[in-house]
Structure formats: C-alpha cells, structure tokens
Amino acid sequence: MIDWQSIDTVLLDMDGTLLDLHFDSHFWLEHLPRRYVELHQLDEASQEALKARIIGEQGTLNWYSLAYWSRELGVDIVALKREVQHLIGLRGDALDFLTWLKTAHPRVVLATNADRASLELKLPLTGLEAYLDAIVSSEDVGAAKEEQAFWFALQEIEPFDPARTLFIDDNSRVLESAREFGIKHLLGIKQPDSQRPEKELQAFIALDRFAQLMPSDMPLETPR
Ligand SMILES: [Mg+2]
C-alpha cells in the first residue's frame, strides 16, 4: 500500500487516528451536555441546544479550544474531561505502528487540531510522546488543519517534502485540505470511534488496521 522508500515524513493525526475517538464523542455529545445542565441547573432543552451548538462549531479553531468552551459555558472543561479520562486510549494496533515507525526511519510528527490543554491531558495517559519526533498543534499556529494556513505554518516549523510525506487523519475535510496543499500520500481511518459504525471516506483509502501499512514480514497482529 505504501512504498516506504519514498516516504521521509509521516504526519499523524491524534484523535480518531492514533487514539480512539470514543472519548471525544462521549465527552462532547454526552458527558459535557449532561454535566453542563447539572452544574447550571438547566432543563433538558438546554442540553439539546448545547449539543447543537457544539456540532455547529465543528471544524473551527474554537471547536478545538478547551479555553473557548470553558469560557463560553462557564465550566472547567479540563476538570470535566478528567471525570471520563479512563476512556482515553489508543486505537487497535496504533502502538504497534508507532513502534515500527521508530525502527523504520521516517520523521514522525503529530499534526493535531487538539489544543495544548488537550495534549497535556492525553499525552501522559497514552505515552504517545515517546514515539514522536515533534508535536504541532493547530493552536500553536493559529489555524485549524482544515485551513491552508495550517500547512504553510507546519512547513515553517517542521520542514517536509509534500511529495515524500504520508499523512493519516480520520477527517475527510482535513485530508482534502492536506491534498490541496500538495501532500501526496493520504490515508483515512475506517473506524475512528470504536463504539460507532465504520464510515466511508469516498475520496480516500481508509485504513482498517495500521498493519496494512507495515511490511508483510511484520506479524499482522501482536498479542495483547
Ligand atoms: Mg482526528
């Protein structure tokens, strides 16, 4: 699927790609709306209104900012996330892939829309940092991955040759943005959220397991 001889840099998304999106889906669409109405003693209708508002902001830099939501909703988002932090975890064989990448040679960079507060919560719980050469958050550059500005800024911080770069992300709008920038090797994720059905990414090949990317002499599955 990938000729590793032609790849120098691997850019990886975090939520829904390396980590199970279940934590985020559960937090934003269930836990936060429920706790928000509890904390402010609001009615059921406010819970639905908040869900709609959260969905409406998707894809913007605000949507990814914990500070924004803390301010807007008058709650401590990080504290509320900690209430369900046991749901934060790696997807299927993500750790096998990261381990293999470390022994292969490409530069491995986390390119995430998660803000620094999210990273502070998730990195220590998942041990991801040990496998990454660099971490770039859209908060650092002031533009979400959906915007071309993100990619120009990323290239300033972390120079890469788009023709020799592989980018993996579960969000098709983000993959389209990366394609527009000129990144040649693009892959999606078939099931970003372990508790939700698989999804089709019409314009991109979606990975079932990272094992599909590793050379065939690698065991397809390691016991865990
Ligand atoms: Mg993602």
Tab-separated table of C-alpha atoms and ligand atoms in Angstrom:
chain	number	residue	atom	x	y	z
A	1	MET	CA	0.000	0.000	0.000
A	2	ILE	CA	2.874	2.366	0.830
A	3	ASP	CA	6.370	2.245	-0.651
A	4	TRP	CA	8.361	3.221	2.408
A	5	GLN	CA	11.400	4.015	0.282
A	6	SER	CA	9.503	7.051	-0.981
A	7	ILE	CA	8.473	8.406	2.426
A	8	ASP	CA	10.603	10.740	4.586
A	9	THR	CA	7.941	12.143	6.883
A	10	VAL	CA	4.845	10.682	8.490
A	11	LEU	CA	2.315	13.208	9.765
A	12	LEU	CA	-0.199	11.706	12.145
A	13	ASP	CA	-3.479	12.986	13.474
A	14	MET	CA	-4.202	12.152	17.122
A	15	ASP	CA	-7.925	11.864	17.915
A	16	GLY	CA	-9.638	9.200	15.819
A	17	THR	CA	-6.351	8.150	14.211
A	18	LEU	CA	-3.910	7.168	16.969
A	19	LEU	CA	-6.464	7.491	19.765
A	20	ASP	CA	-9.969	6.087	19.925
A	21	LEU	CA	-12.418	8.886	19.116
A	22	HIS	CA	-14.858	7.327	21.565
A	23	PHE	CA	-13.517	9.515	24.386
A	24	ASP	CA	-14.142	12.717	22.427
A	25	SER	CA	-17.562	11.683	21.050
A	26	HIS	CA	-18.677	10.644	24.506
A	27	PHE	CA	-17.296	13.746	26.181
A	28	TRP	CA	-18.655	16.376	23.799
A	29	LEU	CA	-22.026	14.838	22.967
A	30	GLU	CA	-22.942	13.123	26.220
A	31	HIS	CA	-20.837	13.911	29.266
A	32	LEU	CA	-20.392	17.682	28.772
A	33	PRO	CA	-24.048	18.436	27.875
A	34	ARG	CA	-25.200	16.396	30.880
A	35	ARG	CA	-22.756	17.975	33.334
A	36	TYR	CA	-23.388	21.459	31.920
A	37	VAL	CA	-27.113	21.312	32.689
A	38	GLU	CA	-26.382	19.799	36.107
A	39	LEU	CA	-23.841	22.438	37.060
A	40	HIS	CA	-26.015	25.341	35.890
A	41	GLN	CA	-29.285	23.669	36.945
A	42	LEU	CA	-30.817	23.977	33.489
A	43	ASP	CA	-33.519	21.938	31.790
A	44	GLU	CA	-33.347	19.109	29.271
A	45	ALA	CA	-33.910	21.502	26.334
A	46	SER	CA	-30.671	23.342	27.184
A	47	GLN	CA	-28.829	20.045	26.891
A	48	GLU	CA	-30.107	19.581	23.325
A	49	ALA	CA	-29.373	23.220	22.482
A	50	LEU	CA	-25.794	22.808	23.689
A	51	LYS	CA	-25.300	19.658	21.600
A	52	ALA	CA	-26.486	21.559	18.519
A	53	ARG	CA	-24.156	24.434	19.322
A	54	ILE	CA	-21.173	22.110	19.784
A	55	ILE	CA	-21.890	20.395	16.459
A	56	GLY	CA	-22.262	23.814	14.804
A	57	GLU	CA	-18.726	24.848	15.775
A	58	GLN	CA	-17.104	21.680	14.425
A	59	GLY	CA	-14.056	22.243	12.267
A	60	THR	CA	-13.286	25.717	13.587
A	61	LEU	CA	-10.376	26.596	15.832
A	62	ASN	CA	-12.907	27.421	18.574
A	63	TRP	CA	-14.294	23.903	18.457
A	64	TYR	CA	-10.861	22.551	19.342
A	65	SER	CA	-10.188	25.068	22.125
A	66	LEU	CA	-10.860	23.934	25.682
A	67	ALA	CA	-10.350	27.525	26.884
A	68	TYR	CA	-13.065	28.711	24.492
A	69	TRP	CA	-15.607	26.202	25.771
A	70	SER	CA	-14.665	26.771	29.420
A	71	ARG	CA	-15.246	30.489	28.928
A	72	GLU	CA	-18.398	30.166	26.836
A	73	LEU	CA	-20.081	27.592	29.045
A	74	GLY	CA	-18.801	28.730	32.421
A	75	VAL	CA	-17.431	25.289	33.303
A	76	ASP	CA	-13.940	23.827	33.776
A	77	ILE	CA	-13.663	21.664	30.645
A	78	VAL	CA	-10.370	20.058	31.665
A	79	ALA	CA	-11.814	19.041	35.047
A	80	LEU	CA	-14.896	17.597	33.333
A	81	LYS	CA	-12.682	15.696	30.874
A	82	ARG	CA	-10.801	14.206	33.785
A	83	GLU	CA	-14.080	12.737	35.036
A	84	VAL	CA	-14.124	10.427	31.990
A	85	GLN	CA	-10.388	10.176	31.281
A	86	HIS	CA	-10.496	6.377	31.655
A	87	LEU	CA	-11.985	6.391	28.124
A	88	ILE	CA	-8.788	7.876	26.635
A	89	GLY	CA	-6.919	5.123	24.830
A	90	LEU	CA	-5.025	4.092	21.731
A	91	ARG	CA	-6.829	2.628	18.731
A	92	GLY	CA	-6.341	-1.048	17.876
A	93	ASP	CA	-2.781	-1.520	16.656
A	94	ALA	CA	-1.641	2.122	16.842
A	95	LEU	CA	1.113	1.246	19.304
A	96	ASP	CA	2.467	-1.491	17.009
A	97	PHE	CA	2.591	1.003	14.164
A	98	LEU	CA	4.325	3.668	16.252
A	99	THR	CA	6.827	1.107	17.488
A	100	TRP	CA	7.534	0.013	13.929
A	101	LEU	CA	7.902	3.620	12.732
A	102	LYS	CA	10.555	4.161	15.374
A	103	THR	CA	12.641	1.319	13.937
A	104	ALA	CA	11.942	2.375	10.338
A	105	HIS	CA	13.354	5.795	9.540
A	106	PRO	CA	10.772	8.429	8.722
A	107	ARG	CA	10.378	11.527	10.798
A	108	VAL	CA	7.161	11.135	12.781
A	109	VAL	CA	5.213	14.281	13.566
A	110	LEU	CA	1.904	14.634	15.360
A	111	ALA	CA	-0.185	17.172	13.438
A	112	THR	CA	-3.237	17.747	15.579
A	113	ASN	CA	-6.156	20.101	15.982
A	114	ALA	CA	-6.162	19.248	19.680
A	115	ASP	CA	-5.115	22.266	21.714
A	116	ARG	CA	-2.279	22.259	24.260
A	117	ALA	CA	-4.681	21.672	27.173
A	118	SER	CA	-5.963	18.509	25.450
A	119	LEU	CA	-2.408	17.387	24.756
A	120	GLU	CA	-1.453	17.923	28.392
A	121	LEU	CA	-4.291	15.618	29.394
A	122	LYS	CA	-3.841	12.941	26.729
A	123	LEU	CA	-0.085	12.598	26.186
A	124	PRO	CA	0.802	11.400	29.707
A	125	LEU	CA	-2.145	8.982	29.723
A	126	THR	CA	-1.222	7.390	26.387
A	127	GLY	CA	2.583	7.560	26.292
A	128	LEU	CA	2.434	8.879	22.714
A	129	GLU	CA	5.244	11.379	23.171
A	130	ALA	CA	7.925	8.685	23.266
A	131	TYR	CA	7.145	7.809	19.639
A	132	LEU	CA	7.004	11.303	18.180
A	133	ASP	CA	9.807	13.474	16.829
A	134	ALA	CA	7.669	16.590	17.092
A	135	ILE	CA	4.179	17.734	18.028
A	136	VAL	CA	2.423	20.581	16.243
A	137	SER	CA	-0.989	21.745	17.444
A	138	SER	CA	-3.249	23.974	15.389
A	139	GLU	CA	-3.390	26.144	18.498
A	140	ASP	CA	0.365	26.799	18.096
A	141	VAL	CA	-0.103	28.075	14.550
A	142	GLY	CA	-3.493	29.807	14.925
A	143	ALA	CA	-5.219	27.846	12.155
A	144	ALA	CA	-7.034	24.502	12.050
A	145	LYS	CA	-5.886	21.722	9.696
A	146	GLU	CA	-8.988	22.416	7.606
A	147	GLU	CA	-7.299	25.697	6.560
A	148	GLN	CA	-4.356	26.043	4.155
A	149	ALA	CA	-2.670	28.389	6.660
A	150	PHE	CA	-2.070	25.408	8.938
A	151	TRP	CA	0.006	23.566	6.345
A	152	PHE	CA	2.123	26.578	5.429
A	153	ALA	CA	2.820	27.173	9.121
A	154	LEU	CA	3.569	23.495	9.715
A	155	GLN	CA	6.127	23.514	6.944
A	156	GLU	CA	7.861	26.509	8.531
A	157	ILE	CA	8.057	24.764	11.909
A	158	GLU	CA	8.748	21.272	10.631
A	159	PRO	CA	10.056	21.296	7.036
A	160	PHE	CA	8.760	18.397	4.918
A	161	ASP	CA	8.621	17.495	1.247
A	162	PRO	CA	4.888	17.089	0.427
A	163	ALA	CA	5.759	14.574	-2.309
A	164	ARG	CA	7.574	12.360	0.213
A	165	THR	CA	5.090	12.719	3.069
A	166	LEU	CA	2.394	10.378	4.320
A	167	PHE	CA	-0.460	11.944	6.279
A	168	ILE	CA	-3.056	9.885	8.125
A	169	ASP	CA	-6.227	11.500	9.503
A	170	ASP	CA	-9.797	10.352	10.160
A	171	ASN	CA	-11.365	13.629	8.990
A	172	SER	CA	-12.093	13.881	5.256
A	173	ARG	CA	-12.202	17.702	5.286
A	174	VAL	CA	-8.728	17.703	6.803
A	175	LEU	CA	-7.483	15.160	4.246
A	176	GLU	CA	-8.877	17.349	1.450
A	177	SER	CA	-7.063	20.340	2.905
A	178	ALA	CA	-3.798	18.359	3.004
A	179	ARG	CA	-4.356	17.230	-0.588
A	180	GLU	CA	-4.913	20.821	-1.687
A	181	PHE	CA	-1.600	21.731	-0.061
A	182	GLY	CA	0.068	19.018	-2.103
A	183	ILE	CA	0.690	16.180	0.326
A	184	LYS	CA	0.929	13.145	-1.886
A	185	HIS	CA	0.232	10.144	0.326
A	186	LEU	CA	-3.057	10.422	2.195
A	187	LEU	CA	-4.935	7.813	4.177
A	188	GLY	CA	-8.103	7.842	6.233
A	189	ILE	CA	-9.325	5.691	9.110
A	190	LYS	CA	-12.223	3.303	8.691
A	191	GLN	CA	-13.433	3.234	12.289
A	192	PRO	CA	-12.173	6.267	14.271
A	193	ASP	CA	-14.621	5.605	17.124
A	194	SER	CA	-14.627	2.022	18.392
A	195	GLN	CA	-18.232	2.393	19.581
A	196	ARG	CA	-19.637	3.683	16.299
A	197	PRO	CA	-20.047	2.128	12.859
A	198	GLU	CA	-17.308	2.256	10.241
A	199	LYS	CA	-17.517	5.184	7.880
A	200	GLU	CA	-16.750	5.605	4.204
A	201	LEU	CA	-14.268	8.257	3.079
A	202	GLN	CA	-15.237	8.424	-0.585
A	203	ALA	CA	-12.185	10.264	-1.876
A	204	PHE	CA	-9.563	8.472	0.242
A	205	ILE	CA	-8.446	4.978	1.096
A	206	ALA	CA	-9.403	4.257	4.698
A	207	LEU	CA	-7.264	2.010	6.867
A	208	ASP	CA	-8.792	-0.859	8.719
A	209	ARG	CA	-5.652	-1.616	10.702
A	210	PHE	CA	-2.206	0.001	10.660
A	211	ALA	CA	-0.836	-3.485	9.996
A	212	GLN	CA	-1.899	-2.882	6.378
A	213	LEU	CA	0.928	-0.332	6.163
A	214	MET	CA	3.704	-2.348	7.707
A	215	PRO	CA	5.920	-4.606	5.599
A	216	SER	CA	4.495	-8.096	5.230
A	217	ASP	CA	7.256	-9.730	7.269
A	218	MET	CA	5.754	-7.995	10.292
A	219	PRO	CA	3.319	-10.101	12.282
A	220	LEU	CA	-0.204	-8.978	11.414
A	221	GLU	CA	-1.294	-8.927	14.974
A	222	THR	CA	0.650	-8.920	18.195
A	223	PRO	CA	-0.963	-10.474	21.223
A	224	ARG	CA	-2.107	-8.040	23.868
B	1	MG	MG	-8.948	13.208	14.085
